[in-house]
CSV table of C-alpha atoms in Angstrom, one decimal:
chain,number,residue,atom,x,y,z
A,15,UNK,CA,-44.8,12.6,8.1
A,16,UNK,CA,-42.5,14.9,6.2
A,17,UNK,CA,-38.9,14.1,6.1
A,18,UNK,CA,-36.2,16.8,6.5
A,19,UNK,CA,-33.2,14.8,5.4
A,20,UNK,CA,-32.8,16.9,2.3
A,21,UNK,CA,-33.1,20.3,4.1
A,22,UNK,CA,-29.9,22.4,4.1
A,23,UNK,CA,-28.8,23.2,7.6
A,24,UNK,CA,-25.9,25.4,8.7
A,25,UNK,CA,-24.1,22.3,9.9
A,26,UNK,CA,-24.4,20.7,6.4
A,27,UNK,CA,-23.3,23.9,4.7
A,28,UNK,CA,-20.3,24.3,7.0
A,29,UNK,CA,-19.4,20.5,6.6
A,30,UNK,CA,-19.6,20.9,2.8
A,31,UNK,CA,-17.2,23.9,2.9
A,32,UNK,CA,-14.8,22.1,5.1
A,33,UNK,CA,-14.9,19.0,2.8
A,34,UNK,CA,-14.4,21.1,-0.3
A,35,UNK,CA,-11.4,22.9,1.3
A,36,UNK,CA,-9.8,19.6,2.4
A,37,UNK,CA,-10.4,18.0,-1.1
A,38,UNK,CA,-8.6,20.9,-2.7
A,39,UNK,CA,-5.7,20.6,-0.3
A,40,UNK,CA,-5.5,16.8,-0.9
A,41,UNK,CA,-5.9,16.9,-4.7
A,42,UNK,CA,-3.7,19.9,-5.4
A,43,UNK,CA,-0.4,18.1,-4.9
A,44,UNK,CA,-1.4,15.5,-7.5
A,45,UNK,CA,-2.5,18.3,-9.8
A,46,UNK,CA,0.8,20.1,-9.4
A,47,UNK,CA,2.8,16.8,-10.0
A,48,UNK,CA,0.9,15.9,-13.2
A,49,UNK,CA,1.0,19.4,-14.6
A,50,UNK,CA,4.6,20.0,-13.6
A,51,UNK,CA,5.6,16.8,-15.4
A,52,UNK,CA,4.6,18.4,-18.8
A,53,UNK,CA,6.2,21.8,-18.1
A,54,UNK,CA,9.5,22.9,-19.5
A,55,UNK,CA,12.4,23.7,-17.1
A,56,UNK,CA,11.9,27.4,-17.7
A,57,UNK,CA,8.2,27.2,-16.7
A,58,UNK,CA,9.0,25.2,-13.6
A,59,UNK,CA,11.7,27.5,-12.4
A,60,UNK,CA,9.9,30.8,-13.1
A,61,UNK,CA,9.6,33.1,-10.0
A,62,UNK,CA,5.9,33.4,-10.6
A,63,UNK,CA,4.1,30.0,-10.3
A,64,UNK,CA,2.4,28.9,-13.5
A,65,UNK,CA,-0.9,27.2,-12.4
A,66,UNK,CA,-1.5,25.8,-16.0
A,67,UNK,CA,1.1,24.5,-18.4
A,68,UNK,CA,1.4,27.1,-21.2
A,69,UNK,CA,3.8,25.1,-23.3
A,70,UNK,CA,3.0,21.4,-22.5
A,71,UNK,CA,5.8,19.0,-23.5
A,72,UNK,CA,6.5,15.3,-23.1
A,73,UNK,CA,10.3,15.9,-22.9
A,74,UNK,CA,10.4,15.0,-19.2
A,75,UNK,CA,8.8,11.6,-19.9
A,76,UNK,CA,11.1,11.0,-22.9
A,77,UNK,CA,14.1,11.8,-20.6
A,78,UNK,CA,12.7,9.4,-18.0
A,79,UNK,CA,12.1,6.5,-20.3
A,80,UNK,CA,15.5,7.0,-22.0
A,81,UNK,CA,16.7,5.4,-18.8
A,82,UNK,CA,15.5,2.0,-17.7
A,83,UNK,CA,12.4,3.6,-16.1
A,84,UNK,CA,10.1,0.9,-17.4
A,85,UNK,CA,12.2,-1.8,-15.8
A,86,UNK,CA,12.3,0.2,-12.5
A,87,UNK,CA,8.5,0.6,-12.7
A,88,UNK,CA,8.1,-3.1,-13.4
A,89,UNK,CA,10.3,-4.0,-10.4
A,90,UNK,CA,8.2,-1.7,-8.1
A,91,UNK,CA,4.9,-3.2,-9.4
A,92,UNK,CA,6.2,-6.8,-9.1
A,93,UNK,CA,7.4,-6.1,-5.4
A,94,UNK,CA,4.1,-4.4,-4.4
A,95,UNK,CA,1.7,-6.9,-6.1
A,96,UNK,CA,3.5,-10.1,-5.0
A,97,UNK,CA,4.0,-8.7,-1.4
A,98,UNK,CA,0.3,-7.8,-1.4
A,99,UNK,CA,-0.9,-11.2,-2.5
A,100,UNK,CA,1.4,-13.2,-0.3
A,101,UNK,CA,0.7,-11.0,2.8
A,102,UNK,CA,-3.1,-11.3,2.3
A,103,UNK,CA,-2.9,-15.1,2.1
A,104,UNK,CA,-0.6,-15.6,5.0
A,105,UNK,CA,-2.2,-13.0,7.2
A,106,UNK,CA,-5.7,-14.4,6.5
A,107,UNK,CA,-4.6,-17.9,7.4
A,108,UNK,CA,-2.6,-16.9,10.5
A,109,UNK,CA,-5.4,-14.6,11.7
A,110,UNK,CA,-8.0,-17.4,11.3
A,111,UNK,CA,-5.9,-19.9,13.2
A,112,UNK,CA,-5.2,-17.5,16.0
A,113,UNK,CA,-8.8,-16.5,16.3
A,114,UNK,CA,-10.6,-19.8,15.9
A,115,UNK,CA,-8.2,-22.6,16.7
A,116,UNK,CA,-7.3,-23.8,20.2
A,117,UNK,CA,-3.7,-24.8,20.7
A,118,UNK,CA,-0.9,-24.6,23.3
A,119,UNK,CA,1.0,-21.3,23.1
A,120,UNK,CA,-1.6,-19.4,21.1
A,121,UNK,CA,-1.6,-16.5,23.5
A,122,UNK,CA,2.1,-16.3,23.6
A,123,UNK,CA,2.4,-16.2,19.8
A,124,UNK,CA,-0.2,-13.5,19.5
A,125,UNK,CA,1.6,-11.5,22.3
A,126,UNK,CA,4.8,-11.7,20.3
A,127,UNK,CA,3.1,-10.5,17.2
A,128,UNK,CA,1.7,-7.5,19.0
A,129,UNK,CA,5.1,-6.8,20.5
A,130,UNK,CA,6.6,-7.0,17.0
A,131,UNK,CA,4.2,-4.3,15.8
A,132,UNK,CA,5.9,-1.9,18.2
A,133,UNK,CA,9.4,-2.5,16.9
A,134,UNK,CA,10.6,0.2,14.4
A,135,UNK,CA,11.9,-1.2,11.1
A,136,UNK,CA,15.3,0.3,11.7
A,137,UNK,CA,15.8,-2.0,14.6
A,138,UNK,CA,15.5,-5.2,12.6
A,139,UNK,CA,16.9,-4.0,9.3
A,140,UNK,CA,20.5,-5.2,10.0
A,141,UNK,CA,19.3,-8.7,11.0
A,142,UNK,CA,17.1,-8.8,7.9
A,143,UNK,CA,20.0,-7.8,5.7
A,144,UNK,CA,22.2,-10.6,7.1
A,145,UNK,CA,19.3,-13.1,6.8
A,146,UNK,CA,18.8,-12.2,3.1
A,147,UNK,CA,22.5,-12.4,2.5
A,148,UNK,CA,22.6,-15.9,4.2
A,149,UNK,CA,19.7,-17.0,2.0
A,150,UNK,CA,21.5,-15.8,-1.1
A,151,UNK,CA,18.8,-13.4,-2.3
A,152,UNK,CA,20.3,-10.1,-1.3
A,153,UNK,CA,20.1,-7.6,-4.2
A,154,UNK,CA,17.1,-9.3,-5.6
A,155,UNK,CA,13.4,-8.3,-5.5
A,156,UNK,CA,12.7,-11.1,-3.1
A,157,UNK,CA,14.9,-9.5,-0.5
A,158,UNK,CA,12.3,-6.7,-0.4
A,159,UNK,CA,9.2,-8.9,-0.7
A,160,UNK,CA,9.8,-11.7,1.9
A,161,UNK,CA,10.3,-9.4,4.9
A,162,UNK,CA,6.9,-7.8,4.1
A,163,UNK,CA,5.0,-11.1,3.9
A,164,UNK,CA,5.4,-11.6,7.7
A,165,UNK,CA,3.9,-8.2,8.5
A,166,UNK,CA,2.6,-8.4,12.1
A,167,UNK,CA,0.0,-5.7,11.5
A,168,UNK,CA,-1.6,-7.9,8.8
A,169,UNK,CA,-1.9,-10.9,11.1
A,170,UNK,CA,-3.3,-8.7,13.8
A,171,UNK,CA,-5.9,-7.1,11.5
A,172,UNK,CA,-7.1,-10.4,10.1
A,173,UNK,CA,-7.4,-12.0,13.5
A,174,UNK,CA,-9.7,-9.2,14.6
A,175,UNK,CA,-11.9,-9.9,11.5
A,176,UNK,CA,-11.8,-13.6,12.1
A,177,UNK,CA,-13.0,-13.1,15.6
A,178,UNK,CA,-16.4,-12.1,14.2
A,179,UNK,CA,-17.0,-15.5,12.4
A,180,UNK,CA,-19.7,-17.4,14.2
A,181,UNK,CA,-18.5,-20.7,15.6
A,182,UNK,CA,-21.8,-22.3,14.6
A,183,UNK,CA,-20.9,-21.9,10.9
A,184,UNK,CA,-17.6,-23.7,11.4
A,185,UNK,CA,-19.3,-26.5,13.3
A,186,UNK,CA,-21.9,-26.9,10.5
A,187,UNK,CA,-19.2,-27.1,8.0
A,188,UNK,CA,-17.4,-29.9,9.9
A,189,UNK,CA,-20.7,-31.7,10.2
A,190,UNK,CA,-21.2,-31.4,6.4
A,191,UNK,CA,-17.8,-33.0,6.0
A,192,UNK,CA,-15.9,-29.9,4.9
A,193,UNK,CA,-12.1,-30.1,5.5
A,194,UNK,CA,-9.9,-27.3,6.7
A,195,UNK,CA,-9.0,-26.1,3.2
A,196,UNK,CA,-12.6,-26.1,1.9
A,197,UNK,CA,-13.8,-24.4,5.1
A,198,UNK,CA,-11.2,-21.7,4.8
A,199,UNK,CA,-11.8,-21.0,1.1
A,200,UNK,CA,-15.6,-21.2,1.0
A,201,UNK,CA,-16.5,-19.8,4.4
A,202,UNK,CA,-13.7,-17.9,6.0
A,203,UNK,CA,-12.4,-15.9,3.0
A,204,UNK,CA,-15.8,-14.6,1.9
A,205,UNK,CA,-16.6,-13.4,5.4
A,206,UNK,CA,-13.3,-11.6,5.9
A,207,UNK,CA,-13.2,-10.1,2.4
A,208,UNK,CA,-13.5,-6.5,3.7
A,209,UNK,CA,-10.5,-7.0,5.9
A,210,UNK,CA,-8.5,-8.5,3.1
A,211,UNK,CA,-9.4,-5.5,0.8
A,212,UNK,CA,-8.2,-3.1,3.5
A,213,UNK,CA,-5.0,-5.1,4.1
A,214,UNK,CA,-4.4,-5.3,0.3
A,215,UNK,CA,-4.3,-1.5,0.1
A,216,UNK,CA,-2.2,-1.1,3.2
A,217,UNK,CA,0.3,-3.7,2.0
A,218,UNK,CA,0.5,-2.4,-1.6
A,219,UNK,CA,1.1,1.2,-0.4
A,220,UNK,CA,3.6,0.1,2.2
A,221,UNK,CA,5.6,-2.1,-0.2
A,222,UNK,CA,5.5,0.6,-2.9
A,223,UNK,CA,6.7,3.4,-0.6
A,224,UNK,CA,9.2,1.4,1.5
A,225,UNK,CA,12.2,3.4,0.2
A,226,UNK,CA,14.5,2.6,3.1
A,227,UNK,CA,14.1,-1.2,2.7
A,228,UNK,CA,14.6,-0.9,-1.0
A,229,UNK,CA,17.7,1.3,-0.5
A,230,UNK,CA,19.3,-1.2,1.8
A,231,UNK,CA,18.4,-4.4,-0.1
A,232,UNK,CA,18.9,-3.3,-3.8
A,233,UNK,CA,22.1,-2.0,-5.4
A,234,UNK,CA,22.2,-3.3,-9.0
A,235,UNK,CA,20.8,-0.9,-11.6
A,236,UNK,CA,18.5,-3.6,-13.0
A,237,UNK,CA,17.1,-4.3,-9.6
A,238,UNK,CA,16.2,-0.8,-8.6
A,239,UNK,CA,12.6,0.5,-8.1
A,240,UNK,CA,11.2,3.6,-9.6
A,241,UNK,CA,12.0,5.7,-6.4
A,242,UNK,CA,15.6,4.5,-6.2
A,243,UNK,CA,16.0,5.0,-10.0
A,244,UNK,CA,14.8,8.6,-9.9
A,245,UNK,CA,17.0,9.3,-6.9
A,246,UNK,CA,20.0,8.0,-8.7
A,247,UNK,CA,19.3,10.1,-11.7
A,248,UNK,CA,19.0,13.1,-9.6
A,249,UNK,CA,22.5,12.4,-8.1
A,250,UNK,CA,23.9,12.2,-11.6
A,251,UNK,CA,22.1,15.0,-13.4
A,252,UNK,CA,21.6,17.6,-10.6
A,253,UNK,CA,18.2,18.9,-9.8
A,254,UNK,CA,15.7,18.4,-12.6
A,255,UNK,CA,12.3,19.1,-11.2
A,256,UNK,CA,10.6,18.1,-14.4
A,257,UNK,CA,12.2,14.7,-14.4
A,258,UNK,CA,11.3,14.3,-10.6
A,259,UNK,CA,7.6,15.2,-11.3
A,260,UNK,CA,7.5,12.8,-14.3
A,261,UNK,CA,8.8,10.0,-12.2
A,262,UNK,CA,6.4,10.9,-9.4
A,263,UNK,CA,3.5,10.9,-11.8
A,264,UNK,CA,4.4,7.5,-13.2
A,265,UNK,CA,4.8,6.2,-9.6
A,266,UNK,CA,1.5,7.5,-8.4
A,267,UNK,CA,-0.7,6.0,-11.2
A,268,UNK,CA,-0.5,2.3,-9.9
A,269,UNK,CA,-1.3,3.4,-6.3
A,270,UNK,CA,-4.3,5.4,-7.4
A,271,UNK,CA,-5.5,2.4,-9.5
A,272,UNK,CA,-5.2,-0.1,-6.7
A,273,UNK,CA,-7.0,2.2,-4.3
A,274,UNK,CA,-9.9,2.8,-6.8
A,275,UNK,CA,-10.1,-1.0,-7.3
A,276,UNK,CA,-10.3,-1.9,-3.5
A,277,UNK,CA,-11.9,1.3,-2.1
A,278,UNK,CA,-15.2,-0.5,-1.5
A,279,UNK,CA,-13.5,-3.2,0.6
A,280,UNK,CA,-11.3,-0.6,2.3
A,281,UNK,CA,-14.4,1.4,3.4
A,282,UNK,CA,-16.1,-1.7,4.6
A,283,UNK,CA,-13.1,-2.8,6.5
A,284,UNK,CA,-12.7,0.5,8.2
A,285,UNK,CA,-16.4,0.6,9.1
A,286,UNK,CA,-16.5,-2.9,10.4
A,287,UNK,CA,-13.4,-2.3,12.5
A,288,UNK,CA,-15.0,0.8,14.0
A,289,UNK,CA,-18.1,-1.1,14.8
A,290,UNK,CA,-16.2,-3.9,16.5
A,291,UNK,CA,-14.0,-1.5,18.4
């Protein structure tokens, strides 16, 4: 029997054209940021857009790193990475317990988590600010990290993945003498790895781009993130689009790197979630 999987059909051609157009629209902003970061001010502000940098220069990056941009970038990476690791660990543990452990009040706790997902961050920002001040960590990086660790969406996501773990495997592990820690590390974590990969990307991007939380919690110049630092420079130096694009280019690189590292798990996580739904 002949296969026709490789045959070009009007549907495939039309789909390819749509995907190509969407790719251009999605990639073009990144291209404009990276090329704009090496343009001179005259080239950026010219009435006729210059699609290619005619006189590339690193002056925008030199101006950026004349300020404590490396420290701001380190602060942002530290916040995003630590929040990602802690959120994945706590969410995986909480999701497993809510999915597979029977205890009094489990339904109430999960209902509260679902309700917390519906609360906008602006509603709880003032209580969070007072809590961080009470703990004595306001204006430190931990004031941004700790509120992210208790992300209700992360617990919800990992609970949904943990629901698919066969109870027979957990019973077999108990019969073999495995304790809770060993069962969680050797059985649970490998089975929910796609969910952890998807959650890692979500958490990293959320922590990286959480400008409002960073604006409220951080005030010292040495505690600023790259977004806050660039915003402060703009307030002091008026509008410098080359500096803005250089900062945006530097800020975009870690996000792209994390997505490329975890994209396999992200795709698996989305696929498994769609199948379960």
